[in-house]
XYZ file of C-alpha atoms in Angstrom:
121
model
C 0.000 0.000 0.000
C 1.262 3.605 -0.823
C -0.228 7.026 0.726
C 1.319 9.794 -1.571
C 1.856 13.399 -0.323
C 3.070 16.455 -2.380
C 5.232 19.650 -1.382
C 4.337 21.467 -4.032
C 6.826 24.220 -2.317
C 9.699 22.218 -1.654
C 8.916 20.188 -5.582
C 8.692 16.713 -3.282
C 6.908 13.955 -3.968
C 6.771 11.935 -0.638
C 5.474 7.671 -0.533
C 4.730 6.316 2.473
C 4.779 2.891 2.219
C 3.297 0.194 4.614
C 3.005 -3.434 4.664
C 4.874 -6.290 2.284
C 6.229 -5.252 -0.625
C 6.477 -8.183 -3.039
C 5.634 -9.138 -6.469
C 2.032 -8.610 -6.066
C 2.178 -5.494 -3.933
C 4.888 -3.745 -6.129
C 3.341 -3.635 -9.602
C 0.249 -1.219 -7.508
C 2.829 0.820 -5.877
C 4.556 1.471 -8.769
C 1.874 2.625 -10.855
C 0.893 4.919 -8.128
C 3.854 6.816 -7.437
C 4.728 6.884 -11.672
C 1.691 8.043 -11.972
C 2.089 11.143 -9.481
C 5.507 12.188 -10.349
C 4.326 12.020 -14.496
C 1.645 14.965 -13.337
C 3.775 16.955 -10.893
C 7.464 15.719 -11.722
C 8.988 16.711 -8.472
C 12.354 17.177 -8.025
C 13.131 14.680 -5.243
C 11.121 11.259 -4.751
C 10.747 10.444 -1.099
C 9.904 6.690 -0.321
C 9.394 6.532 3.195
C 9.832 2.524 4.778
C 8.818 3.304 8.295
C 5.842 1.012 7.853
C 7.102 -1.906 5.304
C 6.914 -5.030 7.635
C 8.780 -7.372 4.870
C 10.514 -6.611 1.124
C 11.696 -9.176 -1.671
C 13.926 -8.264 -4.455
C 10.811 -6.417 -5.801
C 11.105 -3.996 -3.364
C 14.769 -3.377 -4.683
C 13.377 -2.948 -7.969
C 10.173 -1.013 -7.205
C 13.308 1.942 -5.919
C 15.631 1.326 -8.876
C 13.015 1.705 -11.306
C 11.619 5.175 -9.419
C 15.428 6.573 -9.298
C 15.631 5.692 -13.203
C 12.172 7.127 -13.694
C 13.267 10.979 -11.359
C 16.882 10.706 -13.585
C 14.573 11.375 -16.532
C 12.859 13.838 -15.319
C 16.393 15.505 -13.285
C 15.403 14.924 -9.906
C 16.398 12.163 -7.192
C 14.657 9.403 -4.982
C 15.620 8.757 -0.924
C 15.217 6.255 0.831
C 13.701 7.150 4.193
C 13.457 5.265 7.465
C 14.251 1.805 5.724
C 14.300 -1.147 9.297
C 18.000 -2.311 9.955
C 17.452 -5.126 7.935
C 15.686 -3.700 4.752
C 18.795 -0.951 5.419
C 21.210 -4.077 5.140
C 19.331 -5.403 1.706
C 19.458 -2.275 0.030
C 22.878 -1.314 0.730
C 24.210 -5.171 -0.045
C 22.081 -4.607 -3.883
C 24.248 -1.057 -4.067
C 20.858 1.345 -3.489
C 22.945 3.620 -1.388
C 24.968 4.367 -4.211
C 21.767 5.419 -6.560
C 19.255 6.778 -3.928
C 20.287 8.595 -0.772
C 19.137 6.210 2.552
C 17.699 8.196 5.217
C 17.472 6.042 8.385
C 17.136 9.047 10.804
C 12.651 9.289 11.264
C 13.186 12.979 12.142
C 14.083 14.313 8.660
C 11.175 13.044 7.144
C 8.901 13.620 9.857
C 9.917 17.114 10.301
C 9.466 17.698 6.858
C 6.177 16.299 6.810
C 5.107 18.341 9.723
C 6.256 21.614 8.233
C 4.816 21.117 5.050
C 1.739 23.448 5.384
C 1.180 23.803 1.423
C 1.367 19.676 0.958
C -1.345 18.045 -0.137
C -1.980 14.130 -0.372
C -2.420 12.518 -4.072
């Protein structure tokens, strides 16, 4: 499941995320958030993990497919609040060196709370 929230201010396109992301769970998500940043092409992509409770290999490709989708478009996807272990997975696939991972909740919550012009999508 995705919740999508937009910063029109800031040009960020936030995903929350929440649940299992596998191979049937992925293929929804990713239409949802290609779908967003196609109408508002933000310049960063925020997918926020907080709430992902498990993550195949689809996961990995659900981000490398959103960084290769915000390249076109000249912006950049981070990886926020991933668990220790889905931390571990992406940096052992070599996410960290295409997306920026963001384990610290703080910067996206605080971003979330001062975003008084965001709306959700």
């Amino acid at each position: 499941m995705v919740t999508l929230q937009s910063d029109a201010r800031s040009q960020r396109l936030t995903a929350f995320l929440s649940g299992e992301i596998d191979h049937h769970s992925a293929k929804t998500i990713r239409e949802e958030i290609d779908l967003a940043v196609s109408e508002q092409i933000p310049k960063e992509l925020w997918l926020d993990f907080r709430d992902v409770s498990f993550m195949d290999s689809s996961g990995i490709g659900l981000v490398m497919g959103r960084v290769r989708l915000m390249e076109l478009h000249g912006g950049q996807v981070s990886v926020c609040n991933p668990s220790a272990h889905i931390s571990k997975v992406m940096r052992l696939s070599g996410i960290d060196r295409l997306a920026r991972l963001q384990t610290a909740p703080q910067s996206v919550m605080a971003a979330a709370e001062s975003n008084t012009g965001g709306e959700s999508v």
